[in-house]
PDB file of N, CA and C in Angstrom:
ATOM      1  N   GLN A 133     -14.501  82.931 -33.149  1.00 53.00           N
ATOM      2  CA  GLN A 133     -13.362  82.615 -32.309  1.00 53.00           C
ATOM      3  C   GLN A 133     -12.549  81.471 -32.905  1.00 53.00           C
ATOM      4  N   HIS A 134     -13.213  80.479 -33.460  1.00 65.00           N
ATOM      5  CA  HIS A 134     -12.491  79.309 -33.957  1.00 65.00           C
ATOM      6  C   HIS A 134     -12.064  79.480 -35.410  1.00 65.00           C
ATOM      7  N   GLU A 135     -12.743  80.332 -36.143  1.00 78.00           N
ATOM      8  CA  GLU A 135     -12.362  80.756 -37.478  1.00 78.00           C
ATOM      9  C   GLU A 135     -12.203  79.639 -38.496  1.00 78.00           C
ATOM     10  N   ALA A 136     -12.799  78.491 -38.295  1.00 82.00           N
ATOM     11  CA  ALA A 136     -12.706  77.406 -39.261  1.00 82.00           C
ATOM     12  C   ALA A 136     -13.579  77.715 -40.467  1.00 82.00           C
ATOM     13  N   THR A 137     -13.042  77.462 -41.655  1.00 90.00           N
ATOM     14  CA  THR A 137     -13.805  77.637 -42.886  1.00 90.00           C
ATOM     15  C   THR A 137     -14.004  76.321 -43.625  1.00 90.00           C
ATOM     16  N   THR A 138     -13.276  75.291 -43.226  1.00 94.00           N
ATOM     17  CA  THR A 138     -13.349  73.994 -43.881  1.00 94.00           C
ATOM     18  C   THR A 138     -13.350  72.886 -42.835  1.00 94.00           C
ATOM     19  N   ILE A 139     -14.173  71.866 -43.077  1.00 95.00           N
ATOM     20  CA  ILE A 139     -14.170  70.668 -42.238  1.00 95.00           C
ATOM     21  C   ILE A 139     -13.954  69.478 -43.156  1.00 95.00           C
ATOM     22  N   ASN A 140     -12.955  68.663 -42.849  1.00 97.00           N
ATOM     23  CA  ASN A 140     -12.671  67.449 -43.608  1.00 97.00           C
ATOM     24  C   ASN A 140     -13.048  66.236 -42.777  1.00 97.00           C
ATOM     25  N   VAL A 141     -13.722  65.285 -43.422  1.00 98.00           N
ATOM     26  CA  VAL A 141     -14.131  64.050 -42.764  1.00 98.00           C
ATOM     27  C   VAL A 141     -13.601  62.889 -43.595  1.00 98.00           C
ATOM     28  N   SER A 142     -12.953  61.942 -42.929  1.00 98.00           N
ATOM     29  CA  SER A 142     -12.457  60.753 -43.623  1.00 98.00           C
ATOM     30  C   SER A 142     -12.613  59.548 -42.712  1.00 98.00           C
ATOM     31  N   GLY A 143     -12.600  58.381 -43.321  1.00 98.00           N
ATOM     32  CA  GLY A 143     -12.740  57.155 -42.546  1.00 98.00           C
ATOM     33  C   GLY A 143     -11.707  56.132 -42.951  1.00 98.00           C
ATOM     34  N   ASP A 144     -11.266  55.342 -41.990  1.00 98.00           N
ATOM     35  CA  ASP A 144     -10.288  54.284 -42.236  1.00 98.00           C
ATOM     36  C   ASP A 144     -10.685  53.028 -41.478  1.00 98.00           C
ATOM     37  N   TYR A 145     -10.528  51.886 -42.152  1.00 97.00           N
ATOM     38  CA  TYR A 145     -10.731  50.595 -41.512  1.00 97.00           C
ATOM     39  C   TYR A 145      -9.366  50.051 -41.124  1.00 97.00           C
ATOM     40  N   VAL A 146      -9.211  49.691 -39.850  1.00 96.00           N
ATOM     41  CA  VAL A 146      -7.956  49.122 -39.351  1.00 96.00           C
ATOM     42  C   VAL A 146      -8.214  47.636 -39.114  1.00 96.00           C
ATOM     43  N   ALA A 147      -7.826  46.821 -40.093  1.00 94.00           N
ATOM     44  CA  ALA A 147      -8.166  45.401 -40.075  1.00 94.00           C
ATOM     45  C   ALA A 147      -7.596  44.662 -38.870  1.00 94.00           C
ATOM     46  N   LEU A 148      -6.341  44.919 -38.522  1.00 94.00           N
ATOM     47  CA  LEU A 148      -5.717  44.187 -37.419  1.00 94.00           C
ATOM     48  C   LEU A 148      -6.422  44.423 -36.090  1.00 94.00           C
ATOM     49  N   LYS A 149      -6.981  45.606 -35.910  1.00 94.00           N
ATOM     50  CA  LYS A 149      -7.674  45.926 -34.659  1.00 94.00           C
ATOM     51  C   LYS A 149      -9.186  45.816 -34.797  1.00 94.00           C
ATOM     52  N   LYS A 150      -9.651  45.531 -36.011  1.00 95.00           N
ATOM     53  CA  LYS A 150     -11.085  45.469 -36.299  1.00 95.00           C
ATOM     54  C   LYS A 150     -11.790  46.745 -35.830  1.00 95.00           C
ATOM     55  N   GLN A 151     -11.244  47.862 -36.273  1.00 96.00           N
ATOM     56  CA  GLN A 151     -11.778  49.171 -35.904  1.00 96.00           C
ATOM     57  C   GLN A 151     -12.060  49.997 -37.152  1.00 96.00           C
ATOM     58  N   PHE A 152     -13.045  50.867 -37.008  1.00 98.00           N
ATOM     59  CA  PHE A 152     -13.280  51.905 -38.004  1.00 98.00           C
ATOM     60  C   PHE A 152     -13.009  53.230 -37.320  1.00 98.00           C
ATOM     61  N   ILE A 153     -12.166  54.059 -37.929  1.00 98.00           N
ATOM     62  CA  ILE A 153     -11.807  55.352 -37.344  1.00 98.00           C
ATOM     63  C   ILE A 153     -12.309  56.458 -38.265  1.00 98.00           C
ATOM     64  N   LEU A 154     -13.198  57.270 -37.731  1.00 98.00           N
ATOM     65  CA  LEU A 154     -13.721  58.431 -38.436  1.00 98.00           C
ATOM     66  C   LEU A 154     -12.938  59.645 -37.958  1.00 98.00           C
ATOM     67  N   THR A 155     -12.274  60.330 -38.880  1.00 98.00           N
ATOM     68  CA  THR A 155     -11.454  61.489 -38.542  1.00 98.00           C
ATOM     69  C   THR A 155     -12.151  62.759 -39.016  1.00 98.00           C
ATOM     70  N   ILE A 156     -12.255  63.726 -38.112  1.00 97.00           N
ATOM     71  CA  ILE A 156     -12.877  65.012 -38.416  1.00 97.00           C
ATOM     72  C   ILE A 156     -11.861  66.096 -38.078  1.00 97.00           C
ATOM     73  N   GLN A 157     -11.539  66.926 -39.070  1.00 97.00           N
ATOM     74  CA  GLN A 157     -10.538  67.973 -38.867  1.00 97.00           C
ATOM     75  C   GLN A 157     -11.020  69.271 -39.493  1.00 97.00           C
ATOM     76  N   ASP A 158     -10.781  70.375 -38.788  1.00 95.00           N
ATOM     77  CA  ASP A 158     -11.090  71.686 -39.357  1.00 95.00           C
ATOM     78  C   ASP A 158      -9.796  72.465 -39.566  1.00 95.00           C
ATOM     79  N   ASN A 159      -9.930  73.634 -40.160  1.00 94.00           N
ATOM     80  CA  ASN A 159      -8.750  74.461 -40.421  1.00 94.00           C
ATOM     81  C   ASN A 159      -8.763  75.732 -39.572  1.00 94.00           C
ATOM     82  N   GLY A 160      -9.380  75.660 -38.405  1.00 90.00           N
ATOM     83  CA  GLY A 160      -9.453  76.812 -37.505  1.00 90.00           C
ATOM     84  C   GLY A 160      -8.175  77.002 -36.709  1.00 90.00           C
ATOM     85  N   THR A 161      -8.312  77.689 -35.597  1.00 89.00           N
ATOM     86  CA  THR A 161      -7.152  78.016 -34.766  1.00 89.00           C
ATOM     87  C   THR A 161      -6.676  76.849 -33.915  1.00 89.00           C
ATOM     88  N   GLY A 162      -7.438  75.784 -33.849  1.00 90.00           N
ATOM     89  CA  GLY A 162      -7.032  74.618 -33.074  1.00 90.00           C
ATOM     90  C   GLY A 162      -7.332  74.761 -31.596  1.00 90.00           C
ATOM     91  N   ILE A 163      -6.845  73.827 -30.829  1.00 90.00           N
ATOM     92  CA  ILE A 163      -7.067  73.789 -29.380  1.00 90.00           C
ATOM     93  C   ILE A 163      -5.727  74.010 -28.704  1.00 90.00           C
ATOM     94  N   SER A 164      -5.687  74.968 -27.816  1.00 90.00           N
ATOM     95  CA  SER A 164      -4.424  75.320 -27.166  1.00 90.00           C
ATOM     96  C   SER A 164      -3.914  74.159 -26.314  1.00 90.00           C
ATOM     97  N   PRO A 165      -2.604  74.064 -26.144  1.00 91.00           N
ATOM     98  CA  PRO A 165      -2.047  73.012 -25.288  1.00 91.00           C
ATOM     99  C   PRO A 165      -2.653  73.018 -23.882  1.00 91.00           C
ATOM    100  N   ALA A 166      -2.947  74.185 -23.350  1.00 91.00           N
ATOM    101  CA  ALA A 166      -3.519  74.280 -21.999  1.00 91.00           C
ATOM    102  C   ALA A 166      -4.926  73.706 -21.929  1.00 91.00           C
ATOM    103  N   ASN A 167      -5.646  73.692 -23.044  1.00 91.00           N
ATOM    104  CA  ASN A 167      -7.030  73.214 -23.047  1.00 91.00           C
ATOM    105  C   ASN A 167      -7.191  71.777 -23.525  1.00 91.00           C
ATOM    106  N   ARG A 168      -6.141  71.171 -24.041  1.00 92.00           N
ATOM    107  CA  ARG A 168      -6.251  69.820 -24.614  1.00 92.00           C
ATOM    108  C   ARG A 168      -6.769  68.791 -23.612  1.00 92.00           C
ATOM    109  N   GLN A 169      -6.364  68.883 -22.355  1.00 92.00           N
ATOM    110  CA  GLN A 169      -6.798  67.910 -21.347  1.00 92.00           C
ATOM    111  C   GLN A 169      -8.199  68.203 -20.817  1.00 92.00           C
ATOM    112  N   LYS A 170      -8.773  69.343 -21.194  1.00 92.00           N
ATOM    113  CA  LYS A 170     -10.054  69.769 -20.633  1.00 92.00           C
ATOM    114  C   LYS A 170     -11.235  69.628 -21.586  1.00 92.00           C
ATOM    115  N   VAL A 171     -10.998  69.406 -22.870  1.00 91.00           N
ATOM    116  CA  VAL A 171     -12.073  69.526 -23.854  1.00 91.00           C
ATOM    117  C   VAL A 171     -13.229  68.556 -23.653  1.00 91.00           C
ATOM    118  N   PHE A 172     -13.004  67.413 -23.009  1.00 90.00           N
ATOM    119  CA  PHE A 172     -14.084  66.454 -22.781  1.00 90.00           C
ATOM    120  C   PHE A 172     -14.709  66.600 -21.394  1.00 90.00           C
ATOM    121  N   THR A 173     -14.231  67.543 -20.606  1.00 89.00           N
ATOM    122  CA  THR A 173     -14.758  67.788 -19.265  1.00 89.00           C
ATOM    123  C   THR A 173     -16.085  68.533 -19.371  1.00 89.00           C
ATOM    124  N   PRO A 174     -17.158  67.978 -18.773  1.00 88.00           N
ATOM    125  CA  PRO A 174     -18.447  68.676 -18.832  1.00 88.00           C
ATOM    126  C   PRO A 174     -18.341  70.103 -18.294  1.00 88.00           C
ATOM    127  N   PHE A 175     -18.973  71.002 -18.995  1.00 86.00           N
ATOM    128  CA  PHE A 175     -19.076  72.430 -18.682  1.00 86.00           C
ATOM    129  C   PHE A 175     -17.800  73.220 -18.964  1.00 86.00           C
ATOM    130  N   PHE A 176     -16.760  72.580 -19.493  1.00 85.00           N
ATOM    131  CA  PHE A 176     -15.587  73.358 -19.895  1.00 85.00           C
ATOM    132  C   PHE A 176     -15.870  73.989 -21.258  1.00 85.00           C
ATOM    133  N   THR A 177     -15.697  75.277 -21.363  1.00 85.00           N
ATOM    134  CA  THR A 177     -15.878  75.978 -22.629  1.00 85.00           C
ATOM    135  C   THR A 177     -14.989  77.210 -22.680  1.00 85.00           C
ATOM    136  N   THR A 178     -14.587  77.549 -23.873  1.00 80.00           N
ATOM    137  CA  THR A 178     -13.876  78.807 -24.101  1.00 80.00           C
ATOM    138  C   THR A 178     -14.814  79.812 -24.757  1.00 80.00           C
ATOM    139  N   ARG A 179     -16.086  79.424 -24.913  1.00 82.00           N
ATOM    140  CA  ARG A 179     -17.046  80.266 -25.626  1.00 82.00           C
ATOM    141  C   ARG A 179     -18.266  80.612 -24.781  1.00 82.00           C
ATOM    142  N   ARG A 180     -18.118  80.672 -23.480  1.00 84.00           N
ATOM    143  CA  ARG A 180     -19.260  80.958 -22.614  1.00 84.00           C
ATOM    144  C   ARG A 180     -19.924  82.287 -22.969  1.00 84.00           C
ATOM    145  N   GLU A 181     -19.115  83.309 -23.282  1.00 83.00           N
ATOM    146  CA  GLU A 181     -19.678  84.625 -23.610  1.00 83.00           C
ATOM    147  C   GLU A 181     -20.469  84.606 -24.920  1.00 83.00           C
ATOM    148  N   ASN A 182     -20.290  83.565 -25.713  1.00 83.00           N
ATOM    149  CA  ASN A 182     -21.037  83.408 -26.962  1.00 83.00           C
ATOM    150  C   ASN A 182     -22.132  82.355 -26.840  1.00 83.00           C
ATOM    151  N   GLY A 183     -22.462  81.965 -25.613  1.00 81.00           N
ATOM    152  CA  GLY A 183     -23.531  81.000 -25.392  1.00 81.00           C
ATOM    153  C   GLY A 183     -23.089  79.558 -25.289  1.00 81.00           C
ATOM    154  N   GLY A 184     -21.788  79.304 -25.300  1.00 82.00           N
ATOM    155  CA  GLY A 184     -21.302  77.931 -25.170  1.00 82.00           C
ATOM    156  C   GLY A 184     -21.570  77.385 -23.778  1.00 82.00           C
ATOM    157  N   THR A 185     -21.959  76.107 -23.715  1.00 82.00           N
ATOM    158  CA  THR A 185     -22.242  75.477 -22.421  1.00 82.00           C
ATOM    159  C   THR A 185     -21.150  74.513 -21.985  1.00 82.00           C
ATOM    160  N   GLY A 186     -20.320  74.078 -22.921  1.00 79.00           N
ATOM    161  CA  GLY A 186     -19.293  73.106 -22.577  1.00 79.00           C
ATOM    162  C   GLY A 186     -19.828  71.694 -22.455  1.00 79.00           C
ATOM    163  N   LEU A 187     -20.990  71.424 -23.034  1.00 85.00           N
ATOM    164  CA  LEU A 187     -21.584  70.093 -22.917  1.00 85.00           C
ATOM    165  C   LEU A 187     -21.404  69.237 -24.166  1.00 85.00           C
ATOM    166  N   GLY A 188     -21.140  69.837 -25.307  1.00 88.00           N
ATOM    167  CA  GLY A 188     -21.118  69.115 -26.573  1.00 88.00           C
ATOM    168  C   GLY A 188     -20.183  67.920 -26.615  1.00 88.00           C
ATOM    169  N   LEU A 189     -18.899  68.126 -26.386  1.00 91.00           N
ATOM    170  CA  LEU A 189     -17.942  67.021 -26.479  1.00 91.00           C
ATOM    171  C   LEU A 189     -18.122  66.016 -25.353  1.00 91.00           C
ATOM    172  N   GLY A 190     -18.544  66.470 -24.179  1.00 90.00           N
ATOM    173  CA  GLY A 190     -18.825  65.546 -23.079  1.00 90.00           C
ATOM    174  C   GLY A 190     -19.978  64.618 -23.406  1.00 90.00           C
ATOM    175  N   ILE A 191     -21.015  65.151 -24.041  1.00 92.00           N
ATOM    176  CA  ILE A 191     -22.163  64.329 -24.445  1.00 92.00           C
ATOM    177  C   ILE A 191     -21.750  63.335 -25.519  1.00 92.00           C
ATOM    178  N   ILE A 192     -20.986  63.794 -26.491  1.00 94.00           N
ATOM    179  CA  ILE A 192     -20.515  62.892 -27.542  1.00 94.00           C
ATOM    180  C   ILE A 192     -19.673  61.767 -26.950  1.00 94.00           C
ATOM    181  N   ALA A 193     -18.766  62.096 -26.040  1.00 94.00           N
ATOM    182  CA  ALA A 193     -17.920  61.076 -25.405  1.00 94.00           C
ATOM    183  C   ALA A 193     -18.775  60.061 -24.651  1.00 94.00           C
ATOM    184  N   SER A 194     -19.808  60.521 -23.944  1.00 94.00           N
ATOM    185  CA  SER A 194     -20.689  59.613 -23.198  1.00 94.00           C
ATOM    186  C   SER A 194     -21.471  58.701 -24.132  1.00 94.00           C
ATOM    187  N   LEU A 195     -22.005  59.261 -25.216  1.00 95.00           N
ATOM    188  CA  LEU A 195     -22.747  58.443 -26.181  1.00 95.00           C
ATOM    189  C   LEU A 195     -21.851  57.389 -26.821  1.00 95.00           C
ATOM    190  N   LEU A 196     -20.669  57.805 -27.237  1.00 96.00           N
ATOM    191  CA  LEU A 196     -19.754  56.845 -27.848  1.00 96.00           C
ATOM    192  C   LEU A 196     -19.349  55.760 -26.862  1.00 96.00           C
ATOM    193  N   ASN A 197     -19.111  56.121 -25.625  1.00 95.00           N
ATOM    194  CA  ASN A 197     -18.770  55.143 -24.596  1.00 95.00           C
ATOM    195  C   ASN A 197     -19.894  54.118 -24.435  1.00 95.00           C
ATOM    196  N   HIS A 198     -21.130  54.572 -24.505  1.00 95.00           N
ATOM    197  CA  HIS A 198     -22.292  53.672 -24.406  1.00 95.00           C
ATOM    198  C   HIS A 198     -22.266  52.630 -25.527  1.00 95.00           C
ATOM    199  N   TRP A 199     -21.743  53.010 -26.690  1.00 93.00           N
ATOM    200  CA  TRP A 199     -21.657  52.111 -27.840  1.00 93.00           C
ATOM    201  C   TRP A 199     -20.288  51.434 -27.946  1.00 93.00           C
ATOM    202  N   GLN A 200     -19.522  51.402 -26.852  1.00 92.00           N
ATOM    203  CA  GLN A 200     -18.180  50.825 -26.822  1.00 92.00           C
ATOM    204  C   GLN A 200     -17.266  51.460 -27.872  1.00 92.00           C
ATOM    205  N   ALA A 201     -17.403  52.759 -28.048  1.00 96.00           N
ATOM    206  CA  ALA A 201     -16.554  53.525 -28.960  1.00 96.00           C
ATOM    207  C   ALA A 201     -15.929  54.664 -28.161  1.00 96.00           C
ATOM    208  N   GLU A 202     -15.053  55.419 -28.797  1.00 97.00           N
ATOM    209  CA  GLU A 202     -14.419  56.527 -28.088  1.00 97.00           C
ATOM    210  C   GLU A 202     -14.133  57.679 -29.036  1.00 97.00           C
ATOM    211  N   ILE A 203     -13.943  58.842 -28.460  1.00 97.00           N
ATOM    212  CA  ILE A 203     -13.498  60.015 -29.203  1.00 97.00           C
ATOM    213  C   ILE A 203     -12.154  60.434 -28.630  1.00 97.00           C
ATOM    214  N   ARG A 204     -11.228  60.741 -29.550  1.00 97.00           N
ATOM    215  CA  ARG A 204      -9.893  61.163 -29.136  1.00 97.00           C
ATOM    216  C   ARG A 204      -9.559  62.483 -29.814  1.00 97.00           C
ATOM    217  N   LEU A 205      -8.821  63.293 -29.107  1.00 96.00           N
ATOM    218  CA  LEU A 205      -8.297  64.527 -29.678  1.00 96.00           C
ATOM    219  C   LEU A 205      -6.948  64.199 -30.293  1.00 96.00           C
ATOM    220  N   GLY A 206      -6.840  64.357 -31.598  1.00 95.00           N
ATOM    221  CA  GLY A 206      -5.608  64.020 -32.286  1.00 95.00           C
ATOM    222  C   GLY A 206      -4.655  65.197 -32.387  1.00 95.00           C
ATOM    223  N   GLU A 207      -3.488  64.928 -32.918  1.00 92.00           N
ATOM    224  CA  GLU A 207      -2.467  65.952 -33.143  1.00 92.00           C
ATOM    225  C   GLU A 207      -2.665  66.542 -34.537  1.00 92.00           C
ATOM    226  N   SER A 208      -2.571  67.858 -34.629  1.00 90.00           N
ATOM    227  CA  SER A 208      -2.744  68.531 -35.906  1.00 90.00           C
ATOM    228  C   SER A 208      -1.895  69.793 -35.934  1.00 90.00           C
ATOM    229  N   GLU A 209      -1.275  70.053 -37.085  1.00 88.00           N
ATOM    230  CA  GLU A 209      -0.494  71.283 -37.222  1.00 88.00           C
ATOM    231  C   GLU A 209      -1.390  72.493 -37.413  1.00 88.00           C
ATOM    232  N   GLN A 210      -2.589  72.270 -37.935  1.00 89.00           N
ATOM    233  CA  GLN A 210      -3.548  73.366 -38.102  1.00 89.00           C
ATOM    234  C   GLN A 210      -4.941  72.861 -37.764  1.00 89.00           C
ATOM    235  N   GLY A 211      -5.674  73.639 -36.995  1.00 93.00           N
ATOM    236  CA  GLY A 211      -7.044  73.288 -36.666  1.00 93.00           C
ATOM    237  C   GLY A 211      -7.129  72.210 -35.603  1.00 93.00           C
ATOM    238  N   ALA A 212      -8.350  71.761 -35.395  1.00 95.00           N
ATOM    239  CA  ALA A 212      -8.610  70.688 -34.435  1.00 95.00           C
ATOM    240  C   ALA A 212      -8.828  69.390 -35.195  1.00 95.00           C
ATOM    241  N   LEU A 213      -8.401  68.293 -34.610  1.00 97.00           N
ATOM    242  CA  LEU A 213      -8.558  66.982 -35.217  1.00 97.00           C
ATOM    243  C   LEU A 213      -9.105  66.028 -34.162  1.00 97.00           C
ATOM    244  N   PHE A 214     -10.244  65.424 -34.468  1.00 97.00           N
ATOM    245  CA  PHE A 214     -10.850  64.445 -33.576  1.00 97.00           C
ATOM    246  C   PHE A 214     -10.970  63.119 -34.303  1.00 97.00           C
ATOM    247  N   GLU A 215     -10.773  62.036 -33.563  1.00 98.00           N
ATOM    248  CA  GLU A 215     -10.938  60.691 -34.096  1.00 98.00           C
ATOM    249  C   GLU A 215     -12.037  59.993 -33.308  1.00 98.00           C
ATOM    250  N   LEU A 216     -13.018  59.462 -34.024  1.00 98.00           N
ATOM    251  CA  LEU A 216     -14.061  58.640 -33.420  1.00 98.00           C
ATOM    252  C   LEU A 216     -13.709  57.201 -33.755  1.00 98.00           C
ATOM    253  N   VAL A 217     -13.478  56.391 -32.730  1.00 98.00           N
ATOM    254  CA  VAL A 217     -12.990  55.030 -32.919  1.00 98.00           C
ATOM    255  C   VAL A 217     -14.099  54.051 -32.552  1.00 98.00           C
ATOM    256  N   PHE A 218     -14.499  53.241 -33.548  1.00 97.00           N
ATOM    257  CA  PHE A 218     -15.561  52.255 -33.363  1.00 97.00           C
ATOM    258  C   PHE A 218     -14.968  50.858 -33.455  1.00 97.00           C
ATOM    259  N   GLN A 219     -15.201  50.053 -32.429  1.00 94.00           N
ATOM    260  CA  GLN A 219     -14.768  48.662 -32.453  1.00 94.00           C
ATOM    261  C   GLN A 219     -15.826  47.879 -33.218  1.00 94.00           C
ATOM    262  N   LEU A 220     -15.420  47.172 -34.261  1.00 92.00           N
ATOM    263  CA  LEU A 220     -16.372  46.454 -35.089  1.00 92.00           C
ATOM    264  C   LEU A 220     -16.662  45.080 -34.511  1.00 92.00           C
ATOM    265  N   ALA A 221     -17.889  44.655 -34.684  1.00 86.00           N
ATOM    266  CA  ALA A 221     -18.326  43.360 -34.157  1.00 86.00           C
ATOM    267  C   ALA A 221     -17.749  42.231 -35.004  1.00 86.00           C
ATOM    268  N   GLU A 222     -17.524  41.116 -34.357  1.00 78.00           N
ATOM    269  CA  GLU A 222     -17.074  39.908 -35.052  1.00 78.00           C
ATOM    270  C   GLU A 222     -18.261  39.283 -35.774  1.00 78.00           C
ATOM    271  N   HIS A 223     -18.016  38.789 -36.995  1.00 72.00           N
ATOM    272  CA  HIS A 223     -19.064  38.099 -37.749  1.00 72.00           C
ATOM    273  C   HIS A 223     -18.597  36.692 -38.055  1.00 72.00           C
ATOM    274  N   ASP A 224     -19.542  35.758 -38.032  1.00 62.00           N
ATOM    275  CA  ASP A 224     -19.212  34.359 -38.358  1.00 62.00           C
ATOM    276  C   ASP A 224     -19.160  34.149 -39.850  1.00 62.00           C
TER     277      ASP A 224
END
């Protein structure tokens, strides 16, 4: 259904915000505008008939929140793009 054949992972340090952003993007069909607001909602899935439970992104969002981090759905012309944003600790 998603038809992705490639996954790209990259990381960037944003010094002014003291953040590390991990970007994950595939080259599949992407996420429809109607589903963009739902992807982190527990039990939301477009793949139920294929065994999808809709728990994956909700669990990831909860884990990241526990670590004072977040996951965001980014804008992409092709495929899905997610950003994992980690706030870095201050060091003396």
